[in-house]
Amino acid sequence: MADRILIVDDEPNITLSFSSLLRDEGYACDTAATAEEAFSAIGKDSYALVLLDLNLPGKSGIDLLRDIKDNPHCPLVLVISGQTDIPTALKAVKLGAIDYLEKPVSPERLVSSVRSLLMLAAAQRQRNIMVDDLDAHTRIVGDSRIVKKLRDLISRVASSDATVLVTGENGTGKELVAARIFLESVRRDKPYVKVNCPGVPATLFESELFGHKKGSFTGAVRDYPGKFVMADGGTLFLDEIGDLPLECQAKLLRVLETGEVETLGSTDRKKVNVRVICATNRNLAELIAKGMFREDLYYRISVLIIEVPALRERVDDIPALVGEFLRRFDPGGTKRLSTEAIAFLTTLEYPGNIRQLKNIIERLTILCTGPEIALEDVITRSSLRRPPVRFDDELSLADSLGRFERQLIEQTLREQNWNISAAARRLGVDRANLSRKIKELGLKKD
């Protein structure tokens, strides 16, 4: 489908010439002679670009910009006007106009400007899709006490602009936490750029992060802006910062302290406004003691610290995580895990944390052909180990059985959409006894 353009001008010859020219270029065009007509059209239809004259009868083009600037679906606006005083142009840009052309404008200039702005509009639409997709796939699943505290901490950290260090074991979801900080921050509509530090060779680190000019080294066949410039105004996520070579750490520290990037092969420095989030699974204090990580860099990146819990610390969330992964890998809803299978999964060790559980569910959805994934399937198709049984003052047999019973009943109720009779049949117990147990446990439908 061709991008739609709205031409707003009270001179019929202007709207006719612009629309004819742009239609010849393959664009779909509508016209409006007043700000009121344009406002109504924008409210009803989806436009990628508006060509706006400021001198309109009744409400002016400036008034229209003011009226539509808070519209979340507001199209890009290119002002084309004979009213060219600088204060008016600045006011138009401040109200959201993307560019300002003076009449008369040549056909070549008009087509070139429209083509460039429509490319920008397409990039913004694609970015919005990517952000929405990121939002949908980075939910922090679970309702355990520790996860509720994590979500609350993320929200509080997101409201700040300070650097953040996310720590935790492999597979706990550090990248997910970083993404949530970005999505809940005021920088959500700006770039989110990720760098996998171990994947960048030390010899290319400076070029990758700070950019280079064409010809600055062998292989530099074109200018490259670097990750910091690409993230300007937004967020830069440095994953596994603990693996960053020592010689690269000083260069990173300098940028964090000055906010200035010096491109390789150039003496110019560019000021950048970037919020930095780092993550690591390594003990940075030990690395500092061994001389493998700069202490001054550590204090610079750890203004705020979030420790992501291991899965063994949030076992109560396993049924919810299983449900989330099952929906992800079986979107048609053709498979389900039996209550016994889910209960069994809560008793196992996960050295790989959530990533390992995710892989197990993906494997089960692929290998199990029937609609129900049974306990036997989990046992035979998983390499997980049961933790050793320990008897101590903190974990009595009664406590363990009670915890298992609660999880089993709650999961069964959810599977049966809180139909107590169906859940009782599934569990093989009397309905009245199950109702009494639900009250005792304080279980309630979400």
CSV table of C-alpha atoms in Angstrom, one decimal:
chain,number,residue,atom,x,y,z
A,1,MET,CA,0.0,0.0,0.0
A,2,ALA,CA,1.3,3.5,-0.9
A,3,ASP,CA,2.1,5.9,1.8
A,4,ARG,CA,-0.8,8.5,2.2
A,5,ILE,CA,0.0,12.2,2.2
A,6,LEU,CA,-2.3,15.0,3.3
A,7,ILE,CA,-1.7,18.3,1.5
A,8,VAL,CA,-3.1,21.3,3.5
A,9,ASP,CA,-3.2,24.5,1.6
A,10,ASP,CA,-6.0,27.0,0.7
A,11,GLU,CA,-4.7,27.7,-2.8
A,12,PRO,CA,-6.3,25.2,-5.2
A,13,ASN,CA,-3.5,25.5,-7.7
A,14,ILE,CA,-0.9,24.5,-5.0
A,15,THR,CA,-2.9,21.4,-3.8
A,16,LEU,CA,-3.5,20.4,-7.5
A,17,SER,CA,0.2,20.7,-8.5
A,18,PHE,CA,1.5,19.0,-5.4
A,19,SER,CA,-0.9,16.1,-5.5
A,20,SER,CA,-0.4,15.6,-9.3
A,21,LEU,CA,3.3,15.5,-8.8
A,22,LEU,CA,3.3,13.2,-5.9
A,23,ARG,CA,0.7,10.8,-7.4
A,24,ASP,CA,3.0,10.5,-10.4
A,25,GLU,CA,5.6,9.3,-7.9
A,26,GLY,CA,3.3,6.6,-6.6
A,27,TYR,CA,2.0,8.3,-3.5
A,28,ALA,CA,-1.7,8.5,-2.4
A,29,CYS,CA,-2.7,12.1,-1.7
A,30,ASP,CA,-5.7,13.8,0.0
A,31,THR,CA,-6.2,17.6,0.3
A,32,ALA,CA,-7.6,20.0,2.8
A,33,ALA,CA,-8.2,23.7,2.5
A,34,THR,CA,-8.4,24.6,6.2
A,35,ALA,CA,-6.9,23.5,9.5
A,36,GLU,CA,-10.3,22.3,10.6
A,37,GLU,CA,-10.6,20.0,7.5
A,38,ALA,CA,-7.1,18.7,8.1
A,39,PHE,CA,-7.7,18.0,11.8
A,40,SER,CA,-10.8,16.0,10.9
A,41,ALA,CA,-9.0,14.1,8.2
A,42,ILE,CA,-6.1,13.2,10.5
A,43,GLY,CA,-8.5,12.0,13.1
A,44,LYS,CA,-10.3,9.7,10.7
A,45,ASP,CA,-7.5,8.3,8.5
A,46,SER,CA,-3.9,7.2,8.8
A,47,TYR,CA,-1.4,9.5,7.1
A,48,ALA,CA,2.4,9.1,6.9
A,49,LEU,CA,3.1,12.8,6.1
A,50,VAL,CA,1.3,16.1,6.1
A,51,LEU,CA,2.4,19.0,3.8
A,52,LEU,CA,1.2,22.1,5.7
A,53,ASP,CA,0.9,25.7,4.7
A,54,LEU,CA,0.9,28.1,7.7
A,55,ASN,CA,-1.3,30.8,6.2
A,56,LEU,CA,-4.7,29.3,6.3
A,57,PRO,CA,-8.2,30.9,6.6
A,58,GLY,CA,-9.6,30.6,10.2
A,59,LYS,CA,-7.2,28.6,12.3
A,60,SER,CA,-3.6,28.8,11.2
A,61,GLY,CA,-1.1,26.0,10.4
A,62,ILE,CA,0.5,26.8,13.8
A,63,ASP,CA,-2.9,26.2,15.4
A,64,LEU,CA,-3.1,22.8,13.7
A,65,LEU,CA,0.3,21.8,14.8
A,66,ARG,CA,-0.6,22.7,18.4
A,67,ASP,CA,-3.9,20.6,18.1
A,68,ILE,CA,-2.3,17.5,16.8
A,69,LYS,CA,1.1,17.4,18.6
A,70,ASP,CA,-0.2,15.3,21.5
A,71,ASN,CA,-1.9,12.8,19.1
A,72,PRO,CA,0.1,9.4,19.6
A,73,HIS,CA,-0.6,8.7,15.9
A,74,CYS,CA,0.4,12.1,14.7
A,75,PRO,CA,2.0,11.9,11.2
A,76,LEU,CA,5.2,13.7,10.3
A,77,VAL,CA,4.6,17.3,9.2
A,78,LEU,CA,6.5,19.2,6.5
A,79,VAL,CA,5.8,22.9,6.6
A,80,ILE,CA,5.7,24.5,3.1
A,81,SER,CA,4.9,28.1,3.4
A,82,GLY,CA,5.6,31.6,2.2
A,83,GLN,CA,5.6,32.8,5.8
A,84,THR,CA,9.3,32.4,6.3
A,85,ASP,CA,10.3,34.6,9.3
A,86,ILE,CA,12.6,32.7,11.6
A,87,PRO,CA,10.4,33.0,14.8
A,88,THR,CA,7.5,31.4,13.0
A,89,ALA,CA,9.7,28.6,11.6
A,90,LEU,CA,11.2,27.9,15.1
A,91,LYS,CA,7.7,27.8,16.6
A,92,ALA,CA,6.6,25.3,13.9
A,93,VAL,CA,9.6,23.1,14.6
A,94,LYS,CA,9.0,23.4,18.4
A,95,LEU,CA,5.4,22.2,17.9
A,96,GLY,CA,6.6,19.1,16.0
A,97,ALA,CA,7.2,20.0,12.3
A,98,ILE,CA,10.0,17.9,11.0
A,99,ASP,CA,11.2,20.4,8.4
A,100,TYR,CA,10.4,23.8,6.8
A,101,LEU,CA,10.5,24.6,3.1
A,102,GLU,CA,10.0,28.1,1.7
A,103,LYS,CA,7.6,28.7,-1.2
A,104,PRO,CA,8.0,28.5,-4.1
A,105,VAL,CA,9.6,25.0,-3.9
A,106,SER,CA,10.9,23.2,-6.9
A,107,PRO,CA,9.4,19.8,-7.9
A,108,GLU,CA,12.8,18.1,-7.4
A,109,ARG,CA,13.2,19.5,-3.9
A,110,LEU,CA,9.6,18.6,-3.0
A,111,VAL,CA,9.9,15.0,-4.2
A,112,SER,CA,13.3,14.6,-2.5
A,113,SER,CA,12.1,15.9,0.8
A,114,VAL,CA,8.9,13.8,0.7
A,115,ARG,CA,10.9,10.7,-0.2
A,116,SER,CA,13.3,11.2,2.7
A,117,LEU,CA,10.6,12.0,5.2
A,118,LEU,CA,8.6,8.9,4.2
A,119,MET,CA,11.7,6.8,4.7
A,120,LEU,CA,12.0,8.3,8.2
A,121,ALA,CA,8.3,7.6,8.9
A,122,ALA,CA,8.7,4.0,7.8
A,123,ALA,CA,11.7,3.6,10.1
A,124,GLN,CA,9.7,5.0,13.0
A,125,ARG,CA,6.9,2.6,12.3
A,126,GLN,CA,9.3,-0.3,12.2
A,127,ARG,CA,10.9,0.8,15.4
A,128,ASN,CA,7.5,1.1,17.1
A,129,ILE,CA,6.7,-2.5,16.0
A,130,MET,CA,10.1,-3.6,17.4
A,131,VAL,CA,9.4,-1.8,20.8
A,132,ASP,CA,5.9,-3.3,21.0
A,133,ASP,CA,7.4,-6.7,20.3
A,134,LEU,CA,10.1,-6.2,22.9
A,135,ASP,CA,7.4,-5.1,25.4
A,136,ALA,CA,5.4,-8.3,24.7
A,137,HIS,CA,8.4,-10.6,25.2
A,138,THR,CA,10.0,-9.0,28.2
A,139,ARG,CA,7.3,-9.4,30.8
A,140,ILE,CA,8.6,-10.4,34.3
A,141,VAL,CA,6.5,-13.5,34.8
A,142,GLY,CA,5.6,-14.6,38.4
A,143,ASP,CA,4.0,-13.4,41.5
A,144,SER,CA,6.4,-14.6,44.2
A,145,ARG,CA,7.4,-12.1,46.8
A,146,ILE,CA,10.9,-11.8,45.4
A,147,VAL,CA,9.6,-11.1,41.8
A,148,LYS,CA,7.2,-8.5,43.0
A,149,LYS,CA,10.1,-6.7,44.7
A,150,LEU,CA,12.1,-7.0,41.5
A,151,ARG,CA,9.4,-5.4,39.4
A,152,ASP,CA,9.0,-2.6,41.9
A,153,LEU,CA,12.7,-2.0,41.9
A,154,ILE,CA,12.8,-1.9,38.1
A,155,SER,CA,10.0,0.7,38.1
A,156,ARG,CA,11.9,2.9,40.5
A,157,VAL,CA,15.2,2.5,38.7
A,158,ALA,CA,13.5,3.3,35.3
A,159,SER,CA,12.4,6.7,36.5
A,160,SER,CA,16.0,7.7,37.1
A,161,ASP,CA,18.6,8.4,34.5
A,162,ALA,CA,21.6,7.0,36.4
A,163,THR,CA,23.7,4.1,35.2
A,164,VAL,CA,22.6,0.7,36.2
A,165,LEU,CA,24.5,-2.6,36.9
A,166,VAL,CA,22.3,-5.7,36.5
A,167,THR,CA,23.9,-8.8,38.2
A,168,GLY,CA,22.9,-12.4,38.4
A,169,GLU,CA,23.8,-15.9,37.3
A,170,ASN,CA,23.6,-17.1,33.7
A,171,GLY,CA,20.1,-17.6,32.5
A,172,THR,CA,18.3,-15.5,35.1
A,173,GLY,CA,17.1,-12.9,32.7
A,174,LYS,CA,19.5,-10.0,33.1
A,175,GLU,CA,18.9,-8.8,29.5
A,176,LEU,CA,15.1,-9.0,30.1
A,177,VAL,CA,15.5,-6.7,33.2
A,178,ALA,CA,17.6,-4.2,31.2
A,179,ALA,CA,14.9,-4.1,28.5
A,180,ARG,CA,12.2,-3.5,31.1
A,181,ILE,CA,14.2,-0.6,32.5
A,182,PHE,CA,14.3,0.9,29.0
A,183,LEU,CA,10.7,0.3,28.3
A,184,GLU,CA,9.5,1.9,31.6
A,185,SER,CA,11.8,4.9,31.2
A,186,VAL,CA,11.1,8.2,29.6
A,187,ARG,CA,13.6,7.1,26.9
A,188,ARG,CA,11.2,4.4,25.6
A,189,ASP,CA,10.6,6.3,22.3
A,190,LYS,CA,14.4,6.7,21.7
A,191,PRO,CA,16.9,4.1,20.5
A,192,TYR,CA,17.8,1.0,22.5
A,193,VAL,CA,21.2,-0.3,21.4
A,194,LYS,CA,22.7,-3.6,22.7
A,195,VAL,CA,26.4,-4.6,22.7
A,196,ASN,CA,27.6,-8.0,23.6
A,197,CYS,CA,31.0,-7.1,25.1
A,198,PRO,CA,32.6,-10.6,24.8
A,199,GLY,CA,31.7,-10.6,21.1
A,200,VAL,CA,33.7,-7.4,20.3
A,201,PRO,CA,37.4,-8.0,19.8
A,202,ALA,CA,39.6,-5.7,21.8
A,203,THR,CA,41.2,-4.3,18.6
A,204,LEU,CA,37.7,-3.3,17.3
A,205,PHE,CA,36.2,-2.1,20.6
A,206,GLU,CA,36.9,1.6,20.1
A,207,SER,CA,35.6,1.5,16.6
A,208,GLU,CA,32.5,-0.5,17.5
A,209,LEU,CA,31.5,1.8,20.4
A,210,PHE,CA,32.8,5.2,19.3
A,211,GLY,CA,32.8,4.9,15.5
A,212,HIS,CA,35.4,5.5,12.8
A,213,LYS,CA,36.0,7.5,9.7
A,214,LYS,CA,36.5,5.9,6.3
A,215,GLY,CA,40.1,5.0,5.9
A,216,SER,CA,41.0,5.3,9.6
A,217,PHE,CA,42.3,1.7,9.5
A,218,THR,CA,42.5,-1.2,7.1
A,219,GLY,CA,39.0,-2.4,6.3
A,220,ALA,CA,37.3,0.9,7.2
A,221,VAL,CA,35.6,1.4,3.8
A,222,ARG,CA,32.9,3.7,5.1
A,223,ASP,CA,32.1,6.0,8.0
A,224,TYR,CA,30.6,4.2,11.0
A,225,PRO,CA,28.9,6.3,13.8
A,226,GLY,CA,29.5,3.8,16.6
A,227,LYS,CA,27.0,2.5,19.2
A,228,PHE,CA,27.1,5.5,21.5
A,229,VAL,CA,26.1,7.9,18.7
A,230,MET,CA,23.5,5.4,17.5
A,231,ALA,CA,22.0,5.3,21.0
A,232,ASP,CA,22.1,9.1,21.4
A,233,GLY,CA,19.0,10.2,23.3
A,234,GLY,CA,18.2,6.6,24.3
A,235,THR,CA,19.7,3.7,26.1
A,236,LEU,CA,22.9,1.6,25.6
A,237,PHE,CA,23.0,-1.9,27.1
A,238,LEU,CA,26.5,-3.3,27.6
A,239,ASP,CA,26.0,-7.0,28.2
A,240,GLU,CA,28.6,-9.0,30.1
A,241,ILE,CA,30.7,-6.0,31.0
A,242,GLY,CA,32.9,-8.1,33.3
A,243,ASP,CA,34.4,-9.7,30.1
A,244,LEU,CA,35.5,-6.3,28.7
A,245,PRO,CA,39.3,-6.3,28.2
A,246,LEU,CA,41.2,-4.1,30.6
A,247,GLU,CA,42.6,-1.9,27.9
A,248,CYS,CA,39.1,-1.0,26.7
A,249,GLN,CA,37.8,-0.1,30.1
A,250,ALA,CA,39.7,3.2,30.3
A,251,LYS,CA,38.2,4.3,27.0
A,252,LEU,CA,34.7,3.5,28.2
A,253,LEU,CA,35.3,5.3,31.5
A,254,ARG,CA,36.3,8.4,29.7
A,255,VAL,CA,33.1,8.6,27.7
A,256,LEU,CA,31.0,7.9,30.8
A,257,GLU,CA,32.7,10.7,32.6
A,258,THR,CA,32.7,13.3,29.9
A,259,GLY,CA,29.7,12.3,27.8
A,260,GLU,CA,31.8,13.0,24.7
A,261,VAL,CA,32.7,10.5,21.9
A,262,GLU,CA,35.8,10.9,19.9
A,263,THR,CA,35.5,9.0,16.6
A,264,LEU,CA,38.5,7.0,15.4
A,265,GLY,CA,40.3,8.9,12.7
A,266,SER,CA,38.9,12.3,13.7
A,267,THR,CA,39.8,14.9,16.2
A,268,ASP,CA,36.2,16.1,16.5
A,269,ARG,CA,34.3,15.2,19.7
A,270,LYS,CA,30.5,14.7,19.7
A,271,LYS,CA,28.4,15.2,22.8
A,272,VAL,CA,26.0,12.3,23.4
A,273,ASN,CA,23.1,11.9,25.8
A,274,VAL,CA,23.0,8.2,26.6
A,275,ARG,CA,21.7,6.2,29.6
A,276,VAL,CA,24.0,3.2,30.1
A,277,ILE,CA,22.8,-0.1,31.6
A,278,CYS,CA,25.4,-2.9,32.2
A,279,ALA,CA,25.0,-6.5,33.0
A,280,THR,CA,27.4,-9.2,34.3
A,281,ASN,CA,27.3,-12.7,35.7
A,282,ARG,CA,30.8,-12.3,37.2
A,283,ASN,CA,31.9,-11.1,40.6
A,284,LEU,CA,33.3,-7.7,39.8
A,285,ALA,CA,34.7,-7.2,43.3
A,286,GLU,CA,36.9,-10.3,42.8
A,287,LEU,CA,38.0,-9.1,39.4
A,288,ILE,CA,38.9,-5.7,40.9
A,289,ALA,CA,41.0,-7.5,43.5
A,290,LYS,CA,42.8,-9.4,40.8
A,291,GLY,CA,43.5,-6.2,38.8
A,292,MET,CA,41.2,-7.4,36.0
A,293,PHE,CA,38.5,-4.7,36.3
A,294,ARG,CA,39.0,-1.0,37.0
A,295,GLU,CA,37.6,0.1,40.4
A,296,ASP,CA,36.8,3.6,39.1
A,297,LEU,CA,34.8,2.1,36.2
A,298,TYR,CA,32.9,-0.1,38.6
A,299,TYR,CA,31.8,2.9,40.7
A,300,ARG,CA,30.8,4.7,37.5
A,301,ILE,CA,28.5,1.9,36.2
A,302,SER,CA,27.0,0.8,39.5
A,303,VAL,CA,25.2,3.9,40.7
A,304,LEU,CA,22.2,1.6,40.9
A,305,ILE,CA,22.4,-2.1,41.2
A,306,ILE,CA,19.8,-4.8,40.5
A,307,GLU,CA,20.5,-8.4,41.4
A,308,VAL,CA,18.3,-10.8,39.5
A,309,PRO,CA,17.3,-13.8,41.6
A,310,ALA,CA,18.2,-17.4,40.5
A,311,LEU,CA,15.3,-19.7,39.7
A,312,ARG,CA,15.9,-21.7,42.9
A,313,GLU,CA,15.0,-18.6,44.9
A,314,ARG,CA,11.6,-18.3,43.1
A,315,VAL,CA,10.4,-21.9,42.8
A,316,ASP,CA,6.8,-20.7,43.3
A,317,ASP,CA,7.0,-19.0,39.9
A,318,ILE,CA,7.8,-22.2,38.0
A,319,PRO,CA,4.1,-23.0,37.1
A,320,ALA,CA,3.6,-19.5,35.7
A,321,LEU,CA,6.8,-19.7,33.8
A,322,VAL,CA,5.9,-23.0,32.3
A,323,GLY,CA,2.5,-21.6,31.2
A,324,GLU,CA,4.2,-18.6,29.6
A,325,PHE,CA,6.8,-20.7,27.7
A,326,LEU,CA,4.1,-23.2,26.6
A,327,ARG,CA,2.0,-20.3,25.1
A,328,ARG,CA,5.1,-19.0,23.4
A,329,PHE,CA,6.1,-22.3,21.8
A,330,ASP,CA,2.6,-23.6,21.2
A,331,PRO,CA,0.6,-20.5,20.3
A,332,GLY,CA,-2.2,-22.6,19.0
A,333,GLY,CA,-2.8,-24.0,22.4
A,334,THR,CA,-2.8,-27.6,21.2
A,335,LYS,CA,-0.6,-28.9,24.1
A,336,ARG,CA,-0.8,-28.8,27.8
A,337,LEU,CA,1.4,-30.1,30.7
A,338,SER,CA,-0.3,-32.4,33.2
A,339,THR,CA,-0.6,-31.2,36.7
A,340,GLU,CA,1.8,-34.0,37.8
A,341,ALA,CA,4.4,-32.9,35.2
A,342,ILE,CA,4.3,-29.3,36.4
A,343,ALA,CA,4.5,-30.3,40.0
A,344,PHE,CA,7.5,-32.5,39.2
A,345,LEU,CA,9.2,-29.5,37.5
A,346,THR,CA,9.0,-27.6,40.7
A,347,THR,CA,11.1,-30.2,42.5
A,348,LEU,CA,14.2,-30.1,40.2
A,349,GLU,CA,17.5,-28.3,40.0
A,350,TYR,CA,18.1,-25.6,37.4
A,351,PRO,CA,21.7,-24.8,37.2
A,352,GLY,CA,20.9,-22.9,33.9
A,353,ASN,CA,18.0,-21.1,35.6
A,354,ILE,CA,15.1,-19.8,33.6
A,355,ARG,CA,16.9,-20.3,30.3
A,356,GLN,CA,17.2,-24.0,31.1
A,357,LEU,CA,13.5,-24.3,32.0
A,358,LYS,CA,12.6,-22.5,28.8
A,359,ASN,CA,14.7,-24.9,26.7
A,360,ILE,CA,13.0,-27.9,28.5
A,361,ILE,CA,9.5,-26.6,27.6
A,362,GLU,CA,10.5,-25.9,24.0
A,363,ARG,CA,12.0,-29.4,23.7
A,364,LEU,CA,8.8,-31.0,25.1
A,365,THR,CA,6.5,-29.1,22.8
A,366,ILE,CA,8.5,-30.3,19.8
A,367,LEU,CA,9.1,-34.0,20.8
A,368,CYS,CA,5.7,-34.8,22.5
A,369,THR,CA,3.1,-35.6,19.8
A,370,GLY,CA,0.0,-35.9,22.0
A,371,PRO,CA,-2.1,-33.0,23.4
A,372,GLU,CA,-0.9,-33.7,26.9
A,373,ILE,CA,2.7,-33.6,28.1
A,374,ALA,CA,2.7,-36.2,30.9
A,375,LEU,CA,5.0,-36.7,33.9
A,376,GLU,CA,6.7,-39.6,32.0
A,377,ASP,CA,7.5,-37.2,29.1
A,378,VAL,CA,9.2,-34.8,31.4
A,379,ILE,CA,11.2,-37.5,33.2
A,380,THR,CA,12.4,-39.1,30.0
A,381,ARG,CA,13.1,-36.0,28.0
A,382,SER,CA,14.7,-33.7,30.5
A,383,SER,CA,18.3,-33.9,31.9
A,384,LEU,CA,17.4,-32.2,35.1
A,385,ARG,CA,18.3,-33.5,38.5
A,386,ARG,CA,16.4,-33.6,41.7
A,387,PRO,CA,18.1,-31.7,44.5
A,388,PRO,CA,19.3,-33.7,47.4
A,389,VAL,CA,16.7,-34.1,50.2
A,390,ARG,CA,17.8,-32.2,53.3
A,391,PHE,CA,16.3,-32.4,56.7
A,392,ASP,CA,17.0,-29.4,58.8
A,393,ASP,CA,15.1,-27.0,61.1
A,394,GLU,CA,14.1,-24.7,58.2
A,395,LEU,CA,12.6,-27.4,56.0
A,396,SER,CA,10.3,-29.9,57.7
A,397,LEU,CA,8.5,-32.7,55.9
A,398,ALA,CA,5.2,-31.1,56.7
A,399,ASP,CA,6.3,-27.8,55.2
A,400,SER,CA,7.5,-29.5,52.0
A,401,LEU,CA,4.3,-31.5,51.6
A,402,GLY,CA,2.2,-28.4,52.3
A,403,ARG,CA,4.0,-26.3,49.7
A,404,PHE,CA,3.7,-29.1,47.1
A,405,GLU,CA,-0.1,-29.5,47.9
A,406,ARG,CA,-0.7,-25.8,47.5
A,407,GLN,CA,1.1,-25.6,44.2
A,408,LEU,CA,-0.7,-28.7,42.9
A,409,ILE,CA,-4.2,-27.5,43.8
A,410,GLU,CA,-3.6,-23.9,42.6
A,411,GLN,CA,-2.3,-25.1,39.2
A,412,THR,CA,-5.2,-27.5,38.7
A,413,LEU,CA,-7.7,-24.8,39.5
A,414,ARG,CA,-6.1,-22.6,36.9
A,415,GLU,CA,-6.1,-25.3,34.3
A,416,GLN,CA,-9.8,-26.0,35.0
A,417,ASN,CA,-10.6,-22.2,34.9
A,418,TRP,CA,-11.4,-22.4,38.7
A,419,ASN,CA,-14.2,-25.0,38.2
A,420,ILE,CA,-14.0,-26.7,41.6
A,421,SER,CA,-15.9,-29.8,40.5
A,422,ALA,CA,-13.7,-30.3,37.5
A,423,ALA,CA,-10.5,-29.7,39.6
A,424,ALA,CA,-11.8,-32.2,42.2
A,425,ARG,CA,-12.3,-34.9,39.5
A,426,ARG,CA,-8.8,-34.1,38.1
A,427,LEU,CA,-7.2,-34.5,41.5
A,428,GLY,CA,-9.3,-37.5,42.4
A,429,VAL,CA,-10.7,-36.0,45.6
A,430,ASP,CA,-14.2,-35.1,47.0
A,431,ARG,CA,-15.5,-31.7,45.9
A,432,ALA,CA,-16.4,-30.7,49.5
A,433,ASN,CA,-13.0,-31.6,50.8
A,434,LEU,CA,-11.3,-29.6,48.0
A,435,SER,CA,-13.5,-26.6,48.7
A,436,ARG,CA,-12.5,-26.8,52.4
A,437,LYS,CA,-8.8,-27.1,51.5
A,438,ILE,CA,-9.1,-24.0,49.1
A,439,LYS,CA,-10.5,-21.9,52.0
A,440,GLU,CA,-7.8,-23.2,54.3
A,441,LEU,CA,-5.0,-22.3,51.9
A,442,GLY,CA,-6.6,-18.9,51.1
A,443,LEU,CA,-6.6,-19.6,47.4
A,444,LYS,CA,-8.5,-17.0,45.3
A,445,LYS,CA,-9.1,-16.6,41.6
A,446,ASP,CA,-6.8,-13.9,40.1
